[in-house]
Amino acid sequence: MPHPSEHTTGWLLAQAARLHRFYLNEKLAEMGLFAGQEQVLQALDQQKALTMTDLAATLRVRVPTASKAVTRLAALGFVERLSERLSGGRDRRTVQVTLTRKGKVAVARIHALWDKVESDLTAGFDSKDSRRLRKLLLRAAANLATALGGTEQDCDVPLDALDDHRT
C-alpha cells in the first residue's frame, strides 16, 4: 500500500536519507563504529584536539552527548582525553580530546567510506547533476531553518559556498 505522502519531495528526501544512513551504518559497523561516532573522529581529525565544549559545538550536540561518545570511543582506543594541564593550560578541569593512532587510521577509512557512499548515491549523475543536487538540498535546508526561525547560517554550509562560476 502506498504511503500517503510518497508524492512529496519531503517524503522522498526522508527515504533517501534513511537509506543513506542505513548504508553508512552497515559500513561503519565493519569498523566497529556506530552512527555518529565517525563524525566525532572526523571533527578531531580537522582540529587535532578539541575541548568537550568545542567538540559538542562542532557536532551540534549537548556536552553530555559528546562526552558519552568520547567515553565510548576512548574505550575502543580511537581517542584519548588529555587534561589541559598536560597540554599547557591552567585549568585542570578542562579536557582536550585527540585522536589516537588507531583513530587516525580509522579516519582515513572513514573518508574512503564516505567517498564510496557518495559514489553509490550519485551513480549515473554527471558532475553538473551532483552540484545541482547539493545546491538544491542546501537551499531546502536553509528554507527549513528559516521556517523554524533560524537563518541560512543554521545550515552546515552556506548556500553561497557552492557557487561555482563554471556552471
mmCIF file of C-alpha atoms in Angstrom:
data_model
loop_
_atom_site.group_PDB
_atom_site.id
_atom_site.type_symbol
_atom_site.label_atom_id
_atom_site.label_comp_id
_atom_site.label_asym_id
_atom_site.label_seq_id
_atom_site.Cartn_x
_atom_site.Cartn_y
_atom_site.Cartn_z
ATOM 1 C CA MET A 1 0.000 0.000 0.000
ATOM 2 C CA PRO A 2 1.462 3.388 -0.942
ATOM 3 C CA HIS A 3 2.457 5.865 1.730
ATOM 4 C CA PRO A 4 0.085 8.870 1.841
ATOM 5 C CA SER A 5 2.984 11.311 1.410
ATOM 6 C CA GLU A 6 5.058 9.459 -1.160
ATOM 7 C CA HIS A 7 4.230 12.067 -3.800
ATOM 8 C CA THR A 8 6.041 14.796 -1.817
ATOM 9 C CA THR A 9 9.644 15.878 -2.099
ATOM 10 C CA GLY A 10 9.991 15.709 1.680
ATOM 11 C CA TRP A 11 8.959 12.054 1.772
ATOM 12 C CA LEU A 12 11.440 11.188 -0.981
ATOM 13 C CA LEU A 13 14.161 13.118 0.812
ATOM 14 C CA ALA A 14 13.399 11.295 4.059
ATOM 15 C CA GLN A 15 13.576 7.928 2.273
ATOM 16 C CA ALA A 16 16.884 8.781 0.615
ATOM 17 C CA ALA A 17 18.294 9.997 3.954
ATOM 18 C CA ARG A 18 17.097 6.835 5.713
ATOM 19 C CA LEU A 19 18.713 4.597 3.095
ATOM 20 C CA HIS A 20 21.908 6.655 3.132
ATOM 21 C CA ARG A 21 22.197 6.342 6.919
ATOM 22 C CA PHE A 22 21.387 2.614 6.822
ATOM 23 C CA TYR A 23 24.060 2.007 4.171
ATOM 24 C CA LEU A 24 26.613 4.098 6.052
ATOM 25 C CA ASN A 25 25.795 2.320 9.326
ATOM 26 C CA GLU A 26 26.419 -1.085 7.757
ATOM 27 C CA LYS A 27 29.851 0.059 6.582
ATOM 28 C CA LEU A 28 30.688 1.692 9.931
ATOM 29 C CA ALA A 29 29.766 -1.496 11.776
ATOM 30 C CA GLU A 30 32.512 -3.286 9.817
ATOM 31 C CA MET A 31 34.943 -0.858 11.509
ATOM 32 C CA GLY A 32 33.426 -1.374 14.964
ATOM 33 C CA LEU A 33 31.737 2.032 14.934
ATOM 34 C CA PHE A 34 28.162 3.209 15.333
ATOM 35 C CA ALA A 35 26.378 6.053 13.586
ATOM 36 C CA GLY A 36 27.620 9.424 14.757
ATOM 37 C CA GLN A 37 30.926 8.162 16.090
ATOM 38 C CA GLU A 38 32.548 8.753 12.713
ATOM 39 C CA GLN A 39 31.593 12.412 12.988
ATOM 40 C CA VAL A 40 33.499 12.710 16.273
ATOM 41 C CA LEU A 41 36.590 11.211 14.650
ATOM 42 C CA GLN A 42 36.288 13.464 11.601
ATOM 43 C CA ALA A 43 35.887 16.573 13.767
ATOM 44 C CA LEU A 44 39.021 15.666 15.728
ATOM 45 C CA ASP A 45 40.907 14.979 12.515
ATOM 46 C CA GLN A 46 40.197 18.510 11.307
ATOM 47 C CA GLN A 47 41.027 20.234 14.594
ATOM 48 C CA LYS A 48 43.658 17.853 16.049
ATOM 49 C CA ALA A 49 42.440 18.484 19.629
ATOM 50 C CA LEU A 50 39.185 19.866 20.964
ATOM 51 C CA THR A 51 37.723 20.566 24.353
ATOM 52 C CA MET A 52 34.456 18.780 25.080
ATOM 53 C CA THR A 53 32.608 22.096 24.712
ATOM 54 C CA ASP A 54 34.175 22.782 21.317
ATOM 55 C CA LEU A 55 33.549 19.224 20.157
ATOM 56 C CA ALA A 56 29.886 19.445 21.185
ATOM 57 C CA ALA A 57 29.525 22.758 19.342
ATOM 58 C CA THR A 58 31.148 21.306 16.225
ATOM 59 C CA LEU A 59 28.839 18.305 16.305
ATOM 60 C CA ARG A 60 25.811 20.447 17.239
ATOM 61 C CA VAL A 61 25.011 18.322 20.277
ATOM 62 C CA ARG A 62 24.952 18.887 24.030
ATOM 63 C CA VAL A 63 28.178 18.432 26.013
ATOM 64 C CA PRO A 64 26.921 15.286 27.834
ATOM 65 C CA THR A 65 26.141 13.696 24.442
ATOM 66 C CA ALA A 66 29.641 14.467 23.156
ATOM 67 C CA SER A 67 31.172 13.224 26.403
ATOM 68 C CA LYS A 68 29.311 9.915 26.144
ATOM 69 C CA ALA A 69 30.516 9.435 22.555
ATOM 70 C CA VAL A 70 34.102 10.239 23.591
ATOM 71 C CA THR A 71 33.916 7.794 26.504
ATOM 72 C CA ARG A 72 32.838 5.022 24.147
ATOM 73 C CA LEU A 73 35.454 5.895 21.533
ATOM 74 C CA ALA A 74 38.174 6.071 24.203
ATOM 75 C CA ALA A 75 37.183 2.603 25.444
ATOM 76 C CA LEU A 76 37.601 1.357 21.867
ATOM 77 C CA GLY A 77 41.015 3.053 21.584
ATOM 78 C CA PHE A 78 40.087 5.618 18.889
ATOM 79 C CA VAL A 79 40.520 8.759 21.035
ATOM 80 C CA GLU A 80 42.188 9.854 24.235
ATOM 81 C CA ARG A 81 41.474 12.565 26.749
ATOM 82 C CA LEU A 82 44.293 14.864 27.780
ATOM 83 C CA SER A 83 43.980 17.157 30.756
ATOM 84 C CA GLU A 84 44.528 20.788 29.842
ATOM 85 C CA ARG A 85 47.315 20.859 32.413
ATOM 86 C CA LEU A 86 49.282 18.370 30.295
ATOM 87 C CA SER A 87 48.759 20.384 27.145
ATOM 88 C CA GLY A 88 49.927 23.673 28.644
ATOM 89 C CA GLY A 89 46.731 25.195 30.033
ATOM 90 C CA ARG A 90 45.985 26.413 33.535
ATOM 91 C CA ASP A 91 42.511 24.947 34.130
ATOM 92 C CA ARG A 92 42.949 21.356 35.290
ATOM 93 C CA ARG A 93 39.239 20.652 34.804
ATOM 94 C CA THR A 94 39.402 21.270 31.061
ATOM 95 C CA VAL A 95 39.965 18.183 28.972
ATOM 96 C CA GLN A 96 41.034 18.037 25.366
ATOM 97 C CA VAL A 97 40.217 15.093 23.159
ATOM 98 C CA THR A 98 42.606 13.881 20.465
ATOM 99 C CA LEU A 99 42.788 11.005 18.041
ATOM 100 C CA THR A 100 44.978 8.029 18.843
ATOM 101 C CA ARG A 101 46.964 6.268 16.154
ATOM 102 C CA LYS A 102 44.039 3.840 15.768
ATOM 103 C CA GLY A 103 41.698 6.838 15.407
ATOM 104 C CA LYS A 104 43.855 8.364 12.679
ATOM 105 C CA VAL A 105 43.803 5.101 10.738
ATOM 106 C CA ALA A 106 40.030 4.915 11.181
ATOM 107 C CA VAL A 107 39.583 8.465 9.852
ATOM 108 C CA ALA A 108 41.350 7.533 6.617
ATOM 109 C CA ARG A 109 38.974 4.591 6.252
ATOM 110 C CA ILE A 110 36.000 6.826 7.073
ATOM 111 C CA HIS A 111 36.969 9.282 4.338
ATOM 112 C CA ALA A 112 37.170 6.391 1.868
ATOM 113 C CA LEU A 113 33.841 5.087 3.138
ATOM 114 C CA TRP A 114 32.137 8.455 2.647
ATOM 115 C CA ASP A 115 33.612 8.627 -0.869
ATOM 116 C CA LYS A 116 32.199 5.168 -1.635
ATOM 117 C CA VAL A 117 28.755 6.014 -0.271
ATOM 118 C CA GLU A 118 28.793 9.304 -2.215
ATOM 119 C CA SER A 119 29.754 7.458 -5.380
ATOM 120 C CA ASP A 120 26.945 4.944 -4.924
ATOM 121 C CA LEU A 121 24.480 7.712 -4.053
ATOM 122 C CA THR A 122 25.256 9.684 -7.198
ATOM 123 C CA ALA A 123 25.780 6.772 -9.592
ATOM 124 C CA GLY A 124 24.609 7.853 -13.021
ATOM 125 C CA PHE A 125 24.900 11.559 -12.175
ATOM 126 C CA ASP A 126 27.291 13.772 -14.078
ATOM 127 C CA SER A 127 29.232 16.414 -12.139
ATOM 128 C CA LYS A 128 26.681 19.102 -13.023
ATOM 129 C CA ASP A 129 23.835 16.936 -11.645
ATOM 130 C CA SER A 130 25.780 16.359 -8.410
ATOM 131 C CA ARG A 131 26.466 20.083 -7.911
ATOM 132 C CA ARG A 132 22.856 20.946 -8.675
ATOM 133 C CA LEU A 133 21.559 18.346 -6.203
ATOM 134 C CA ARG A 134 23.869 19.700 -3.490
ATOM 135 C CA LYS A 135 22.715 23.268 -4.134
ATOM 136 C CA LEU A 136 19.056 22.266 -4.077
ATOM 137 C CA LEU A 137 19.476 20.303 -0.836
ATOM 138 C CA LEU A 138 21.280 23.224 0.782
ATOM 139 C CA ARG A 139 18.528 25.581 -0.335
ATOM 140 C CA ALA A 140 15.899 23.193 1.082
ATOM 141 C CA ALA A 141 17.803 23.028 4.403
ATOM 142 C CA ALA A 142 18.037 26.828 4.505
ATOM 143 C CA ASN A 143 14.297 27.085 3.793
ATOM 144 C CA LEU A 144 13.511 24.758 6.692
ATOM 145 C CA ALA A 145 15.954 26.563 9.000
ATOM 146 C CA THR A 146 14.206 29.832 8.179
ATOM 147 C CA ALA A 147 10.759 28.262 8.698
ATOM 148 C CA LEU A 148 11.936 27.161 12.145
ATOM 149 C CA GLY A 149 13.007 30.698 12.999
ATOM 150 C CA GLY A 150 16.676 30.261 12.124
ATOM 151 C CA THR A 151 18.784 31.527 9.272
ATOM 152 C CA GLU A 152 20.923 30.163 6.485
ATOM 153 C CA GLN A 153 23.809 30.083 8.984
ATOM 154 C CA ASP A 154 21.959 27.318 10.836
ATOM 155 C CA CYS A 155 22.850 25.023 7.932
ATOM 156 C CA ASP A 156 26.277 23.424 7.965
ATOM 157 C CA VAL A 157 27.277 25.096 4.690
ATOM 158 C CA PRO A 158 26.011 28.480 3.498
ATOM 159 C CA LEU A 159 24.329 28.411 0.098
ATOM 160 C CA ASP A 160 26.994 30.603 -1.491
ATOM 161 C CA ALA A 161 29.729 28.126 -0.529
ATOM 162 C CA LEU A 162 28.736 26.028 -3.506
ATOM 163 C CA ASP A 163 28.568 28.838 -6.012
ATOM 164 C CA ASP A 164 30.620 27.686 -8.928
ATOM 165 C CA HIS A 165 31.016 30.206 -11.661
ATOM 166 C CA ARG A 166 31.911 27.441 -14.110
ATOM 167 C CA THR A 167 28.340 26.056 -14.100
#
